[in-house]
Coordinates of C-alpha atoms in Angstrom, one line a residue:
M1 CA 0.0 0.0 -0.1
N2 CA 1.1 3.6 -0.7
E3 CA 2.1 5.9 2.0
L4 CA -1.2 7.6 3.3
K5 CA -0.7 11.4 3.0
N6 CA -2.9 14.2 4.4
P7 CA -5.4 15.4 1.4
F8 CA -6.9 18.0 3.7
A9 CA -6.4 21.7 4.0
I10 CA -8.0 24.7 5.9
I11 CA -9.4 27.4 3.6
E12 CA -11.0 30.4 5.3
G13 CA -12.0 28.2 8.3
K14 CA -13.4 25.3 6.1
L15 CA -12.0 21.8 5.8
T16 CA -11.3 21.3 2.1
H17 CA -10.2 18.1 0.2
V18 CA -7.3 18.5 -2.3
K19 CA -9.6 17.7 -5.2
D20 CA -11.6 21.2 -4.6
I21 CA -8.3 23.2 -4.0
N22 CA -7.0 25.5 -6.6
K23 CA -3.6 27.3 -6.9
G24 CA -3.3 30.7 -5.3
Q25 CA -5.3 29.9 -2.2
T26 CA -4.0 30.2 1.4
L27 CA -3.7 26.5 2.8
I28 CA -3.4 25.7 6.3
C29 CA -2.6 22.1 7.7
P30 CA -5.7 21.0 10.0
L31 CA -3.3 18.8 12.0
C32 CA -0.3 21.3 12.8
G33 CA -1.5 24.6 11.7
K34 CA 1.4 25.3 9.4
E35 CA 1.0 26.6 5.8
L36 CA 0.7 24.0 2.9
I37 CA 1.3 24.2 -0.7
L38 CA -0.5 22.6 -3.7
K39 CA 1.6 20.5 -5.9
E40 CA 0.3 19.4 -9.4
G41 CA 2.0 18.3 -12.5
K42 CA 2.2 16.0 -15.4
V43 CA 4.0 13.2 -13.4
M44 CA 2.7 13.6 -9.8
I45 CA -0.9 13.6 -9.1
K46 CA -2.4 16.7 -7.3
H47 CA -1.3 16.6 -3.7
L48 CA -0.4 18.8 -0.7
A49 CA 2.8 19.3 1.0
H50 CA 4.1 21.4 3.9
K51 CA 6.5 24.5 2.9
S52 CA 8.9 23.3 5.5
D53 CA 9.9 19.9 6.8
T54 CA 7.5 18.5 9.5
K55 CA 6.6 15.3 11.1
C56 CA 2.9 16.0 10.9
G57 CA 0.4 13.4 10.0
G58 CA -0.3 9.8 10.5
E59 CA -3.2 7.2 9.9
S60 CA -5.1 8.1 13.0
E61 CA -4.9 11.7 12.5
I62 CA -6.0 11.3 9.0
H63 CA -8.8 9.2 9.9
K64 CA -10.1 12.0 12.1
L65 CA -10.0 14.3 9.1
V66 CA -11.9 11.8 7.1
K67 CA -14.7 11.9 9.7
Q68 CA -14.7 15.7 10.1
Y69 CA -15.0 16.0 6.2
I70 CA -17.9 13.6 6.0
Y71 CA -19.6 15.2 9.2
E72 CA -19.4 18.7 7.5
N73 CA -20.6 17.9 4.1
V74 CA -23.2 15.1 4.2
E75 CA -26.7 16.8 3.8
S76 CA -28.8 13.7 3.3
V77 CA -28.4 9.9 3.7
N78 CA -30.2 6.8 2.4
V79 CA -31.5 4.5 4.9
N80 CA -33.7 1.3 5.0
K81 CA -37.1 2.3 5.5
H82 CA -38.3 1.8 8.9
K83 CA -41.1 -0.7 8.0
I84 CA -41.3 -4.3 8.9
D85 CA -43.3 -7.2 7.4
L86 CA -43.7 -9.9 10.0
N87 CA -44.3 -13.0 7.8
Y88 CA -43.8 -16.3 9.6
N89 CA -41.4 -14.3 12.0
N90 CA -39.1 -13.0 9.4
L91 CA -38.2 -9.2 9.2
T92 CA -38.4 -7.6 5.8
L93 CA -37.1 -4.1 5.3
Y94 CA -38.7 -2.0 2.5
G95 CA -36.1 -0.6 0.1
E96 CA -34.3 2.7 0.8
E97 CA -35.4 6.2 1.5
K98 CA -33.5 9.4 1.3
L99 CA -33.7 11.5 4.4
K100 CA -32.5 14.9 5.1
V101 CA -29.9 15.7 7.9
I102 CA -31.3 18.1 10.3
G103 CA -28.8 17.8 13.1
R104 CA -25.3 16.2 13.4
K105 CA -22.7 15.4 16.0
I106 CA -19.2 13.9 15.9
E107 CA -17.9 11.3 18.4
Y108 CA -21.1 11.9 20.6
S109 CA -21.8 9.6 23.5
V110 CA -25.3 8.1 22.7
T111 CA -24.8 5.9 25.8
N112 CA -22.2 5.6 28.5
K113 CA -20.7 2.7 26.6
Y114 CA -21.1 3.9 23.0
R115 CA -19.6 6.9 21.1
P116 CA -20.1 6.6 17.5
D117 CA -17.9 8.3 14.9
L118 CA -20.8 10.3 13.4
L119 CA -24.4 10.8 14.6
F120 CA -27.1 12.1 12.4
K121 CA -30.4 13.3 13.4
L122 CA -32.7 12.8 10.2
E123 CA -36.2 14.1 9.4
G124 CA -38.9 12.1 11.0
N125 CA -37.0 12.2 14.4
Y126 CA -34.8 9.2 12.9
Y127 CA -31.5 8.8 14.3
V128 CA -28.5 7.1 12.4
A129 CA -24.9 6.5 13.3
Y130 CA -21.8 5.9 11.0
E131 CA -18.7 4.2 12.0
I132 CA -15.8 5.2 9.6
C133 CA -13.7 2.1 9.7
Y134 CA -10.1 2.3 7.9
K135 CA -8.8 -1.0 9.5
N136 CA -10.6 -2.0 12.6
K137 CA -14.3 -3.1 12.5
K138 CA -17.1 -3.0 15.1
D139 CA -18.4 -6.0 17.0
K140 CA -21.9 -6.3 15.9
D141 CA -23.2 -8.5 18.7
K142 CA -21.8 -6.1 21.3
L143 CA -23.7 -3.3 19.6
K144 CA -26.9 -5.3 20.0
D145 CA -26.5 -5.4 23.8
I146 CA -25.3 -1.7 24.3
L147 CA -27.8 -0.1 22.1
S148 CA -31.0 -2.0 23.2
N149 CA -32.4 0.7 25.4
C150 CA -31.4 3.9 23.4
N151 CA -33.4 5.7 20.6
L152 CA -30.6 5.1 18.1
N153 CA -32.5 3.4 15.1
Q154 CA -29.4 2.3 12.9
V155 CA -25.7 2.0 12.8
Y156 CA -23.9 1.7 9.6
E157 CA -20.2 0.9 9.0
I158 CA -18.3 2.4 6.1
E159 CA -14.8 0.9 5.2
I160 CA -12.8 3.5 3.9
T161 CA -10.0 2.7 1.6
L162 CA -6.8 4.6 0.5
E163 CA -8.6 5.4 -2.8
D164 CA -11.5 6.9 -1.0
I165 CA -9.2 9.2 1.1
E166 CA -7.6 10.3 -2.1
N167 CA -10.7 10.8 -4.1
M168 CA -13.3 11.7 -1.5
D169 CA -16.3 10.9 -3.5
L170 CA -19.2 11.3 -0.7
D171 CA -21.9 9.5 -2.9
L172 CA -19.7 6.6 -3.6
I173 CA -18.4 6.3 0.1
L174 CA -21.9 6.4 1.7
S175 CA -23.2 3.9 -1.0
K176 CA -20.7 1.3 0.5
S177 CA -22.2 1.7 4.1
K178 CA -23.2 -1.5 5.7
L179 CA -26.0 -1.9 8.0
I180 CA -24.5 -3.4 11.4
Y181 CA -27.4 -2.6 13.8
N182 CA -30.9 -2.2 13.4
K183 CA -33.4 -1.4 16.2
L184 CA -36.2 -3.1 14.4
E185 CA -34.3 -6.3 14.2
Y186 CA -33.5 -6.2 18.0
C187 CA -37.2 -5.5 18.7
L188 CA -38.2 -8.4 16.4
D189 CA -35.9 -10.8 18.4
L190 CA -37.7 -10.0 21.6
F191 CA -40.9 -10.4 19.9
K192 CA -40.0 -14.0 18.9
E193 CA -38.6 -14.8 22.3
S194 CA -41.7 -13.6 24.0
E195 CA -43.9 -15.7 21.5
V196 CA -41.9 -18.7 22.1
K197 CA -42.3 -18.3 25.9
K198 CA -46.0 -17.7 25.4
I199 CA -46.5 -20.7 23.5
T200 CA -44.6 -22.8 25.7
K201 CA -46.4 -21.5 28.7
N202 CA -49.6 -22.4 27.0
L203 CA -48.7 -25.9 26.2
N204 CA -47.4 -26.5 29.9
D205 CA -50.8 -25.3 31.2
M206 CA -52.9 -27.5 28.8
L207 CA -50.6 -30.4 29.8
S208 CA -50.9 -29.7 33.5
K209 CA -54.9 -29.7 33.0
N210 CA -54.7 -33.0 31.1
K211 CA -55.9 -31.3 27.9
V212 CA -53.6 -33.7 25.9
D213 CA -56.0 -33.6 22.9
E214 CA -55.1 -29.7 22.3
T215 CA -51.3 -30.4 22.0
V216 CA -49.6 -29.7 18.9
E217 CA -48.3 -33.4 18.3
V218 CA -52.0 -34.6 18.7
L219 CA -53.2 -31.9 16.1
K220 CA -50.5 -33.2 13.8
L221 CA -51.8 -36.9 14.2
K222 CA -55.3 -35.8 13.3
R223 CA -54.3 -33.9 10.3
K224 CA -52.4 -37.0 9.1
I225 CA -55.4 -39.2 9.6
D226 CA -57.6 -36.9 7.7
Q227 CA -55.1 -37.0 4.8
L228 CA -54.8 -40.6 4.8
E229 CA -58.6 -41.2 4.7
K230 CA -58.6 -38.8 1.6
D231 CA -56.0 -40.8 0.0
I232 CA -57.9 -43.9 0.5
D233 CA -61.0 -42.4 -1.0
N234 CA -59.0 -41.3 -4.0
K235 CA -57.7 -44.7 -4.7
N236 CA -61.0 -46.3 -4.2
T237 CA -62.3 -43.7 -7.0
K238 CA -59.4 -44.8 -9.2
I239 CA -60.2 -48.4 -8.8
R240 CA -63.8 -47.9 -9.7
S241 CA -62.7 -46.1 -12.9
L242 CA -60.5 -48.9 -13.9
E243 CA -63.0 -51.7 -13.4
G244 CA -64.6 -53.3 -16.3
Y245 CA -61.5 -52.9 -18.8
G246 CA -60.5 -56.3 -18.0
E247 CA -57.1 -55.7 -19.5
E248 CA -53.9 -57.3 -17.8
H249 CA -52.1 -54.0 -17.2
T250 CA -55.4 -52.4 -15.8
N251 CA -55.8 -55.4 -13.4
W252 CA -52.2 -54.9 -12.4
L253 CA -52.9 -51.3 -11.5
M254 CA -56.0 -52.3 -9.6
K255 CA -54.0 -54.7 -7.5
M256 CA -51.3 -51.9 -6.9
Q257 CA -54.1 -49.4 -5.7
R258 CA -55.5 -52.1 -3.4
D259 CA -52.1 -53.0 -1.9
R260 CA -51.6 -49.3 -1.3
I261 CA -55.0 -48.8 0.4
A262 CA -54.3 -51.8 2.7
L263 CA -51.1 -50.1 3.8
L264 CA -52.9 -46.8 4.3
L265 CA -55.6 -48.4 6.3
E266 CA -53.1 -49.9 8.5
E267 CA -51.2 -46.8 9.1
N268 CA -54.5 -44.9 9.6
Q269 CA -55.5 -47.6 12.5
E270 CA -52.0 -47.2 14.1
L271 CA -52.4 -43.3 14.3
K272 CA -56.0 -43.7 15.6
E273 CA -54.8 -46.0 18.3
R274 CA -52.1 -43.5 19.4
L275 CA -55.0 -41.0 20.1
C276 CA -56.9 -43.4 22.4

């Protein structure tokens, strides 16, 4: 990997990326406060350099500048619509929706255990956090436990590459964001857990009252018996439709059907005995 160099300067109090800097402007290093110069030629790509030698810079410092730049320049973000479809206890999120940023904080503690890189308040009283990840990723499972009781709706992680830092295309960077925490999913997990407990309690209550005929296993047996009896009726109908043809293969088919009926009747009887 190439050496990571600072691509930012302060121009009239605003953090500016090198791609938006032109010659003739007064450039101040946001890390050390010393003057920068813009270099651009046929061989070297457009970049910034200090007028005098300095040990300014480093990956952690530049990571902070990336966060600051995103913080200052993002005006709206795409989020998964906050709607769910509870279908057989599966969560479905509906597409995406662009929401306007109406408030923002950087490295703000939303709980005493969690301080995201960026926090945006969006229209509709919707709160979204972003983790700007250059090398180290967040632990998703820990987030679920930490954020369960706060009003943060979603957390996205953006993995920043050296190319991202050099080009700083905000739309492209945000499009790479991955949803690593969603309050809806947490709420659905709680719902599933409570439903399982409720069903278990109901079954135990029925068993304690000797209402065995209402248990799930018995209901399955009854459905199986109903299906067997329908199969027997269907096969008898098939036999009647074959009678009278007298051909060898027809008789063979009729024998097969009768043998199958005998097996179904035997299975049906065994199931009924289990219900007694």
